[in-house]
PDB file of C-alpha atoms in Angstrom:
ATOM      1  CA  MET A   1     -43.447  20.264  11.099  1.00 43.00           C
ATOM      2  CA  ALA A   2     -40.979  22.337  13.094  1.00 47.00           C
ATOM      3  CA  LEU A   3     -38.182  23.994  11.222  1.00 42.00           C
ATOM      4  CA  ALA A   4     -34.615  22.977  12.112  1.00 44.00           C
ATOM      5  CA  ARG A   5     -32.650  25.406  14.229  1.00 46.00           C
ATOM      6  CA  VAL A   6     -28.873  25.884  14.227  1.00 40.00           C
ATOM      7  CA  GLY A   7     -27.541  28.256  16.843  1.00 45.00           C
ATOM      8  CA  GLY A   8     -30.950  29.912  17.299  1.00 45.00           C
ATOM      9  CA  PRO A   9     -32.075  31.313  13.892  1.00 47.00           C
ATOM     10  CA  ARG A  10     -34.501  29.279  11.807  1.00 48.00           C
ATOM     11  CA  MET A  11     -33.021  27.339   8.963  1.00 47.00           C
ATOM     12  CA  LYS A  12     -34.765  26.847   5.641  1.00 52.00           C
ATOM     13  CA  LYS A  13     -35.520  23.268   4.709  1.00 49.00           C
ATOM     14  CA  SER A  14     -33.464  23.671   1.534  1.00 51.00           C
ATOM     15  CA  SER A  15     -30.459  24.341   3.751  1.00 55.00           C
ATOM     16  CA  LEU A  16     -30.785  20.843   5.182  1.00 49.00           C
ATOM     17  CA  LEU A  17     -30.123  19.439   1.730  1.00 48.00           C
ATOM     18  CA  GLY A  18     -27.055  21.653   1.314  1.00 52.00           C
ATOM     19  CA  ILE A  19     -25.630  20.572   4.659  1.00 50.00           C
ATOM     20  CA  ALA A  20     -26.318  16.925   3.899  1.00 48.00           C
ATOM     21  CA  ALA A  21     -24.677  17.138   0.490  1.00 48.00           C
ATOM     22  CA  ALA A  22     -21.639  18.866   1.960  1.00 48.00           C
ATOM     23  CA  ALA A  23     -21.342  16.188   4.617  1.00 47.00           C
ATOM     24  CA  LEU A  24     -21.723  13.492   1.977  1.00 48.00           C
ATOM     25  CA  LEU A  25     -18.944  14.919  -0.168  1.00 48.00           C
ATOM     26  CA  GLY A  26     -16.676  15.388   2.809  1.00 49.00           C
ATOM     27  CA  VAL A  27     -16.827  11.797   4.027  1.00 48.00           C
ATOM     28  CA  GLY A  28     -13.730   9.596   3.650  1.00 50.00           C
ATOM     29  CA  GLN A  29     -11.385  12.095   2.057  1.00 57.00           C
ATOM     30  CA  ALA A  30      -8.115  10.413   1.021  1.00 56.00           C
ATOM     31  CA  GLN A  31      -4.957  11.154   2.968  1.00 69.00           C
ATOM     32  CA  ALA A  32      -1.258  11.270   2.151  1.00 79.00           C
ATOM     33  CA  GLY A  33       0.893   8.999   4.267  1.00 92.00           C
ATOM     34  CA  SER A  34       4.170   7.180   4.806  1.00 96.00           C
ATOM     35  CA  PHE A  35       5.185   3.668   5.809  1.00 97.00           C
ATOM     36  CA  ASP A  36       8.454   2.337   7.215  1.00 98.00           C
ATOM     37  CA  PHE A  37       8.560  -1.383   7.966  1.00 98.00           C
ATOM     38  CA  THR A  38      11.522  -1.014  10.351  1.00 97.00           C
ATOM     39  CA  THR A  39       9.052   0.411  12.893  1.00 96.00           C
ATOM     40  CA  LEU A  40       7.622  -3.099  13.414  1.00 96.00           C
ATOM     41  CA  GLY A  41      10.183  -4.279  15.964  1.00 93.00           C
ATOM     42  CA  ALA A  42      13.766  -5.203  16.720  1.00 93.00           C
ATOM     43  CA  GLU A  43      16.461  -6.300  14.285  1.00 93.00           C
ATOM     44  CA  ASN A  44      16.300  -9.905  13.035  1.00 93.00           C
ATOM     45  CA  THR A  45      12.699 -10.591  14.043  1.00 93.00           C
ATOM     46  CA  ALA A  46      10.242 -13.104  12.627  1.00 94.00           C
ATOM     47  CA  LEU A  47       6.901 -11.511  11.765  1.00 96.00           C
ATOM     48  CA  ALA A  48       3.524 -12.799  10.615  1.00 96.00           C
ATOM     49  CA  THR A  49       2.753 -13.563   6.974  1.00 97.00           C
ATOM     50  CA  SER A  50       0.966 -10.195   6.761  1.00 98.00           C
ATOM     51  CA  VAL A  51       1.626  -6.806   8.418  1.00 98.00           C
ATOM     52  CA  VAL A  52       0.155  -3.308   8.067  1.00 98.00           C
ATOM     53  CA  VAL A  53       2.128  -0.063   8.437  1.00 97.00           C
ATOM     54  CA  GLY A  54       0.748   3.369   7.550  1.00 96.00           C
ATOM     55  CA  GLY A  55      -2.262   1.736   5.919  1.00 96.00           C
ATOM     56  CA  VAL A  56      -0.059  -0.261   3.504  1.00 98.00           C
ATOM     57  CA  THR A  57      -0.384  -4.057   3.792  1.00 98.00           C
ATOM     58  CA  ALA A  58       2.698  -6.220   3.162  1.00 98.00           C
ATOM     59  CA  GLU A  59       2.369  -9.988   2.628  1.00 98.00           C
ATOM     60  CA  GLY A  60       5.033 -12.656   2.221  1.00 97.00           C
ATOM     61  CA  PHE A  61       4.821 -15.637  -0.150  1.00 95.00           C
ATOM     62  CA  ASN A  62       6.961 -18.620  -1.045  1.00 90.00           C
ATOM     63  CA  ASN A  63       6.955 -20.255  -4.513  1.00 86.00           C
ATOM     64  CA  ASN A  64       3.595 -18.737  -5.557  1.00 88.00           C
ATOM     65  CA  LEU A  65       0.953 -16.290  -4.333  1.00 93.00           C
ATOM     66  CA  SER A  66      -1.142 -19.074  -2.823  1.00 91.00           C
ATOM     67  CA  THR A  67       1.605 -20.110  -0.362  1.00 93.00           C
ATOM     68  CA  PRO A  68       2.013 -17.568   2.481  1.00 95.00           C
ATOM     69  CA  ALA A  69       5.429 -17.231   4.121  1.00 94.00           C
ATOM     70  CA  ASN A  70       6.607 -15.364   7.201  1.00 95.00           C
ATOM     71  CA  LEU A  71       8.007 -11.893   6.714  1.00 97.00           C
ATOM     72  CA  TRP A  72      11.393 -11.134   8.304  1.00 95.00           C
ATOM     73  CA  LEU A  73      12.517  -7.783   9.747  1.00 96.00           C
ATOM     74  CA  ARG A  74      16.041  -6.359   9.348  1.00 94.00           C
ATOM     75  CA  ASN A  75      17.217  -3.006  10.711  1.00 93.00           C
ATOM     76  CA  VAL A  76      20.984  -2.538  10.824  1.00 90.00           C
ATOM     77  CA  THR A  77      23.341  -0.368   8.770  1.00 87.00           C
ATOM     78  CA  ASN A  78      22.544  -0.799   5.062  1.00 85.00           C
ATOM     79  CA  ASP A  79      20.037  -3.587   5.760  1.00 89.00           C
ATOM     80  CA  HIS A  80      16.597  -2.097   6.421  1.00 92.00           C
ATOM     81  CA  GLY A  81      13.138  -3.529   5.889  1.00 96.00           C
ATOM     82  CA  LEU A  82      11.282  -6.749   5.093  1.00 97.00           C
ATOM     83  CA  GLY A  83      12.521 -10.003   3.673  1.00 94.00           C
ATOM     84  CA  VAL A  84      10.818 -13.395   3.517  1.00 93.00           C
ATOM     85  CA  CYS A  85      11.754 -16.282   5.825  1.00 90.00           C
ATOM     86  CA  SER A  86      10.938 -19.503   3.969  1.00 87.00           C
ATOM     87  CA  GLU A  87      13.526 -21.644   5.758  1.00 84.00           C
ATOM     88  CA  GLY A  88      12.410 -21.084   9.362  1.00 87.00           C
ATOM     89  CA  ALA A  89      13.408 -18.624  12.077  1.00 90.00           C
ATOM     90  CA  SER A  90      16.568 -20.437  13.241  1.00 90.00           C
ATOM     91  CA  ALA A  91      17.952 -20.579   9.695  1.00 89.00           C
ATOM     92  CA  CYS A  92      17.041 -16.950   9.037  1.00 89.00           C
ATOM     93  CA  ARG A  93      18.792 -15.762  12.219  1.00 89.00           C
ATOM     94  CA  SER A  94      22.002 -17.681  11.553  1.00 87.00           C
ATOM     95  CA  GLY A  95      22.150 -17.389   7.771  1.00 73.00           C
ATOM     96  CA  GLY A  96      23.301 -14.579   5.505  1.00 67.00           C
ATOM     97  CA  GLY A  97      21.246 -12.174   3.468  1.00 67.00           C
ATOM     98  CA  ASP A  98      20.320 -14.868   0.970  1.00 71.00           C
ATOM     99  CA  VAL A  99      18.296 -16.503   3.767  1.00 84.00           C
ATOM    100  CA  ASN A 100      16.611 -13.675   5.671  1.00 89.00           C
ATOM    101  CA  GLU A 101      16.181 -11.259   2.766  1.00 89.00           C
ATOM    102  CA  LEU A 102      13.818 -11.503  -0.206  1.00 88.00           C
ATOM    103  CA  ASP A 103      15.642 -13.993  -2.417  1.00 80.00           C
ATOM    104  CA  ASN A 104      15.349 -16.711  -5.022  1.00 70.00           C
ATOM    105  CA  ASP A 105      18.235 -18.884  -3.853  1.00 67.00           C
ATOM    106  CA  GLY A 106      16.526 -22.190  -3.088  1.00 62.00           C
ATOM    107  CA  SER A 107      12.974 -20.817  -3.010  1.00 70.00           C
ATOM    108  CA  ASN A 108      11.284 -18.159  -5.105  1.00 85.00           C
ATOM    109  CA  GLU A 109      10.002 -15.529  -2.658  1.00 91.00           C
ATOM    110  CA  PHE A 110       7.613 -12.597  -3.085  1.00 95.00           C
ATOM    111  CA  ILE A 111       6.371  -9.588  -1.135  1.00 97.00           C
ATOM    112  CA  ARG A 112       3.040  -8.048  -2.130  1.00 98.00           C
ATOM    113  CA  LEU A 113       2.094  -4.507  -1.079  1.00 98.00           C
ATOM    114  CA  THR A 114      -1.516  -3.261  -1.111  1.00 98.00           C
ATOM    115  CA  LEU A 115      -2.284   0.448  -1.576  1.00 98.00           C
ATOM    116  CA  PRO A 116      -4.750   2.092   0.838  1.00 96.00           C
ATOM    117  CA  THR A 117      -8.032   3.160  -0.763  1.00 95.00           C
ATOM    118  CA  GLY A 118      -7.989   6.718  -2.110  1.00 95.00           C
ATOM    119  CA  GLU A 119      -4.199   7.028  -2.246  1.00 97.00           C
ATOM    120  CA  LEU A 120      -1.451   6.909  -4.887  1.00 97.00           C
ATOM    121  CA  TRP A 121       2.082   5.519  -4.654  1.00 98.00           C
ATOM    122  CA  GLU A 122       4.700   8.284  -4.461  1.00 98.00           C
ATOM    123  CA  THR A 123       8.053   6.703  -3.458  1.00 98.00           C
ATOM    124  CA  LEU A 124       9.361   3.198  -2.744  1.00 97.00           C
ATOM    125  CA  TRP A 125      12.698   2.358  -1.123  1.00 96.00           C
ATOM    126  CA  VAL A 126      14.562  -0.963  -1.145  1.00 95.00           C
ATOM    127  CA  SER A 127      17.693  -1.807   0.822  1.00 92.00           C
ATOM    128  CA  SER A 128      20.672  -4.199   0.800  1.00 88.00           C
ATOM    129  CA  LEU A 129      21.330  -3.966  -2.945  1.00 82.00           C
ATOM    130  CA  ASP A 130      24.992  -4.462  -2.079  1.00 76.00           C
ATOM    131  CA  GLY A 131      26.420  -6.098  -5.181  1.00 65.00           C
ATOM    132  CA  GLY A 132      25.870  -9.689  -4.117  1.00 52.00           C
ATOM    133  CA  GLY A 133      28.178 -12.281  -2.599  1.00 49.00           C
ATOM    134  CA  SER A 134      29.579 -13.059  -6.033  1.00 50.00           C
ATOM    135  CA  GLY A 135      30.648  -9.435  -6.508  1.00 53.00           C
ATOM    136  CA  GLY A 136      28.219  -8.883  -9.359  1.00 60.00           C
ATOM    137  CA  SER A 137      25.159  -6.734  -9.725  1.00 68.00           C
ATOM    138  CA  GLU A 138      22.092  -7.449  -7.607  1.00 78.00           C
ATOM    139  CA  GLU A 139      18.698  -6.953  -9.168  1.00 84.00           C
ATOM    140  CA  GLY A 140      15.077  -6.963  -8.138  1.00 89.00           C
ATOM    141  CA  ARG A 141      11.822  -6.985 -10.015  1.00 92.00           C
ATOM    142  CA  LEU A 142       8.681  -4.911  -9.413  1.00 96.00           C
ATOM    143  CA  GLN A 143       5.302  -5.683 -10.989  1.00 97.00           C
ATOM    144  CA  TRP A 144       2.114  -3.675 -10.586  1.00 98.00           C
ATOM    145  CA  SER A 145      -1.492  -4.742 -11.053  1.00 98.00           C
ATOM    146  CA  ASN A 146      -5.090  -4.250  -9.934  1.00 98.00           C
ATOM    147  CA  ASP A 147      -5.425  -8.036  -9.644  1.00 98.00           C
ATOM    148  CA  PRO A 148      -4.181  -9.490  -6.314  1.00 97.00           C
ATOM    149  CA  THR A 149      -3.272 -12.772  -8.039  1.00 96.00           C
ATOM    150  CA  PHE A 150      -1.287 -10.930 -10.732  1.00 96.00           C
ATOM    151  CA  GLY A 151      -3.011 -12.982 -13.388  1.00 95.00           C
ATOM    152  CA  SER A 152      -3.318  -9.653 -15.215  1.00 96.00           C
ATOM    153  CA  VAL A 153      -0.274  -7.385 -14.912  1.00 97.00           C
ATOM    154  CA  ILE A 154      -0.283  -3.682 -15.820  1.00 97.00           C
ATOM    155  CA  GLY A 155       3.494  -3.418 -16.014  1.00 97.00           C
ATOM    156  CA  SER A 156       6.859  -4.554 -14.637  1.00 96.00           C
ATOM    157  CA  ALA A 157      10.412  -3.265 -14.340  1.00 94.00           C
ATOM    158  CA  ASN A 158      13.771  -4.340 -12.929  1.00 90.00           C
ATOM    159  CA  PHE A 159      15.860  -2.290 -10.520  1.00 88.00           C
ATOM    160  CA  ALA A 160      19.538  -2.907  -9.812  1.00 83.00           C
ATOM    161  CA  TYR A 161      22.574  -2.205  -7.671  1.00 77.00           C
ATOM    162  CA  THR A 162      24.422   0.804  -9.094  1.00 62.00           C
ATOM    163  CA  GLY A 163      27.509   2.734  -8.032  1.00 60.00           C
ATOM    164  CA  GLY A 164      27.964   1.120  -4.633  1.00 67.00           C
ATOM    165  CA  SER A 165      24.586   2.195  -3.291  1.00 71.00           C
ATOM    166  CA  VAL A 166      22.848  -0.318  -1.037  1.00 85.00           C
ATOM    167  CA  GLU A 167      19.641   1.696  -0.639  1.00 89.00           C
ATOM    168  CA  LYS A 168      17.585   2.932  -3.543  1.00 90.00           C
ATOM    169  CA  GLU A 169      14.346   4.801  -4.274  1.00 94.00           C
ATOM    170  CA  ILE A 170      13.102   2.903  -7.293  1.00 94.00           C
ATOM    171  CA  LEU A 171       9.941   4.622  -8.591  1.00 96.00           C
ATOM    172  CA  ALA A 172      11.786   7.709  -9.850  1.00 93.00           C
ATOM    173  CA  SER A 173      13.654   5.551 -12.379  1.00 91.00           C
ATOM    174  CA  ILE A 174      10.740   3.356 -13.531  1.00 94.00           C
ATOM    175  CA  ALA A 175       9.117   4.633 -16.726  1.00 92.00           C
ATOM    176  CA  GLY A 176       5.397   4.042 -17.135  1.00 95.00           C
ATOM    177  CA  PHE A 177       4.712   3.116 -13.522  1.00 97.00           C
ATOM    178  CA  ASP A 178       1.004   3.387 -12.635  1.00 97.00           C
ATOM    179  CA  THR A 179       0.816   5.197  -9.290  1.00 97.00           C
ATOM    180  CA  SER A 180      -2.811   4.100  -8.841  1.00 97.00           C
ATOM    181  CA  ALA A 181      -2.060   0.352  -9.114  1.00 98.00           C
ATOM    182  CA  LYS A 182      -3.675  -1.378  -6.145  1.00 98.00           C
ATOM    183  CA  TYR A 183      -1.028  -4.104  -5.784  1.00 98.00           C
ATOM    184  CA  LEU A 184       2.765  -4.210  -6.085  1.00 98.00           C
ATOM    185  CA  LEU A 185       4.773  -7.417  -6.252  1.00 97.00           C
ATOM    186  CA  PHE A 186       8.492  -7.608  -5.396  1.00 96.00           C
ATOM    187  CA  SER A 187      10.426 -10.600  -6.733  1.00 92.00           C
ATOM    188  CA  HIS A 188      13.524 -11.397  -8.844  1.00 85.00           C
ATOM    189  CA  PRO A 189      14.298 -11.107 -12.560  1.00 78.00           C
ATOM    190  CA  GLY A 190      16.848 -13.908 -12.728  1.00 67.00           C
ATOM    191  CA  SER A 191      17.008 -17.641 -12.176  1.00 56.00           C
ATOM    192  CA  VAL A 192      17.749 -19.398  -8.889  1.00 51.00           C
ATOM    193  CA  GLY A 193      21.323 -18.844  -7.690  1.00 50.00           C
ATOM    194  CA  ASP A 194      21.816 -15.350  -9.110  1.00 56.00           C
ATOM    195  CA  ASP A 195      22.322 -14.023  -5.546  1.00 60.00           C
ATOM    196  CA  ASN A 196      19.644 -11.367  -6.019  1.00 72.00           C
ATOM    197  CA  ASP A 197      18.607 -10.616  -2.437  1.00 84.00           C
ATOM    198  CA  TYR A 198      17.250  -7.373  -1.010  1.00 90.00           C
ATOM    199  CA  LEU A 199      14.769  -5.854   1.457  1.00 94.00           C
ATOM    200  CA  VAL A 200      11.534  -3.878   0.961  1.00 97.00           C
ATOM    201  CA  TRP A 201      12.068  -0.877   3.227  1.00 97.00           C
ATOM    202  CA  LYS A 202       9.720   2.142   3.156  1.00 97.00           C
ATOM    203  CA  GLY A 203       7.764   4.606   1.005  1.00 98.00           C
ATOM    204  CA  THR A 204       5.234   7.399   0.796  1.00 98.00           C
ATOM    205  CA  THR A 205       1.757   7.835  -0.662  1.00 98.00           C
ATOM    206  CA  VAL A 206      -0.294  10.894  -1.672  1.00 97.00           C
ATOM    207  CA  ALA A 207      -4.032  11.504  -1.790  1.00 96.00           C
ATOM    208  CA  ASP A 208      -5.693  10.604  -5.082  1.00 94.00           C
ATOM    209  CA  PRO A 209      -7.393  13.809  -6.350  1.00 93.00           C
ATOM    210  CA  ASN A 210      -9.853  11.718  -8.390  1.00 90.00           C
ATOM    211  CA  PHE A 211     -10.971   9.574  -5.483  1.00 86.00           C
ATOM    212  CA  ILE A 212     -14.744   9.630  -4.813  1.00 83.00           C
ATOM    213  CA  PRO A 213     -15.418   8.332  -1.289  1.00 77.00           C
ATOM    214  CA  ALA A 214     -18.254   5.947  -0.539  1.00 67.00           C
ATOM    215  CA  PRO A 215     -20.951   7.660   1.566  1.00 65.00           C
ATOM    216  CA  GLU A 216     -21.384   6.594   5.186  1.00 59.00           C
ATOM    217  CA  PRO A 217     -24.856   5.558   6.449  1.00 63.00           C
ATOM    218  CA  ALA A 218     -25.168   8.646   8.684  1.00 59.00           C
ATOM    219  CA  SER A 219     -24.543  10.955   5.729  1.00 53.00           C
ATOM    220  CA  LEU A 220     -27.133   9.120   3.639  1.00 54.00           C
ATOM    221  CA  THR A 221     -29.650   9.513   6.478  1.00 68.00           C
ATOM    222  CA  LEU A 222     -28.950  13.241   6.663  1.00 62.00           C
ATOM    223  CA  LEU A 223     -29.305  13.595   2.905  1.00 56.00           C
ATOM    224  CA  GLY A 224     -32.600  11.688   2.999  1.00 68.00           C
ATOM    225  CA  ALA A 225     -33.921  13.966   5.754  1.00 66.00           C
ATOM    226  CA  GLY A 226     -33.084  17.028   3.663  1.00 64.00           C
ATOM    227  CA  ILE A 227     -34.841  15.644   0.598  1.00 69.00           C
ATOM    228  CA  PHE A 228     -37.895  14.694   2.688  1.00 63.00           C
ATOM    229  CA  ALA A 229     -38.096  18.196   4.206  1.00 65.00           C
ATOM    230  CA  MET A 230     -37.925  19.839   0.775  1.00 67.00           C
ATOM    231  CA  GLY A 231     -40.629  17.532  -0.564  1.00 68.00           C
ATOM    232  CA  LEU A 232     -42.901  18.312   2.400  1.00 67.00           C
ATOM    233  CA  ALA A 233     -42.428  22.056   1.894  1.00 64.00           C
ATOM    234  CA  ARG A 234     -43.429  21.769  -1.784  1.00 70.00           C
ATOM    235  CA  ARG A 235     -46.595  19.868  -0.875  1.00 70.00           C
ATOM    236  CA  ARG A 236     -47.578  22.585   1.597  1.00 72.00           C
ATOM    237  CA  ARG A 237     -47.072  25.319  -1.010  1.00 71.00           C
ATOM    238  CA  ARG A 238     -49.377  23.459  -3.394  1.00 58.00           C
TER     239      ARG A 238
END
């Protein structure tokens, strides 16, 4: 059996195993990233029930997580990001924020985000927390889970309008948040009519240092070739 050559000099069969192992470990390394849903199109635009930006999947729901609803895009001063359009495009274009934002006034709406494999949540921004039409505080609710149905929830927290700010990074103020949670669910803490409406805007992720990538078929083939070559060399020595 001919020995492998790399750049001219002969390579020991044991080196094949080292190269294969290195290739195997290097496959699918996790990446840091960012996502901004306002990059999806123009202001006041109806979207599909599911979109993907920066590897993060956003899905809209109405009443429960088995009823998909169209996502809605806003991108004007103080109103950035995704809402849910349960009432139809014409109503969402002509109505106020309680229609084209994520709200619970008339229908309980949700947005679910899915984390890319091998990454961790770092920041999350919401927008249009502007105090509400009634002049009171606006609130939202975030839940996190590894179950897409949220039948089992790891944790939850409320975030609120404070000090006149209409845009807020929420993870920095949430104690006990699990950055590795696969799914996030945005909804409302109050009952219908509380005028809690807001938009899911943007965020960042970082690589998970504990992530072990799944090997690709080509890397497994290379590893197998290295093991076979080492076994053949041992037989010859015997």
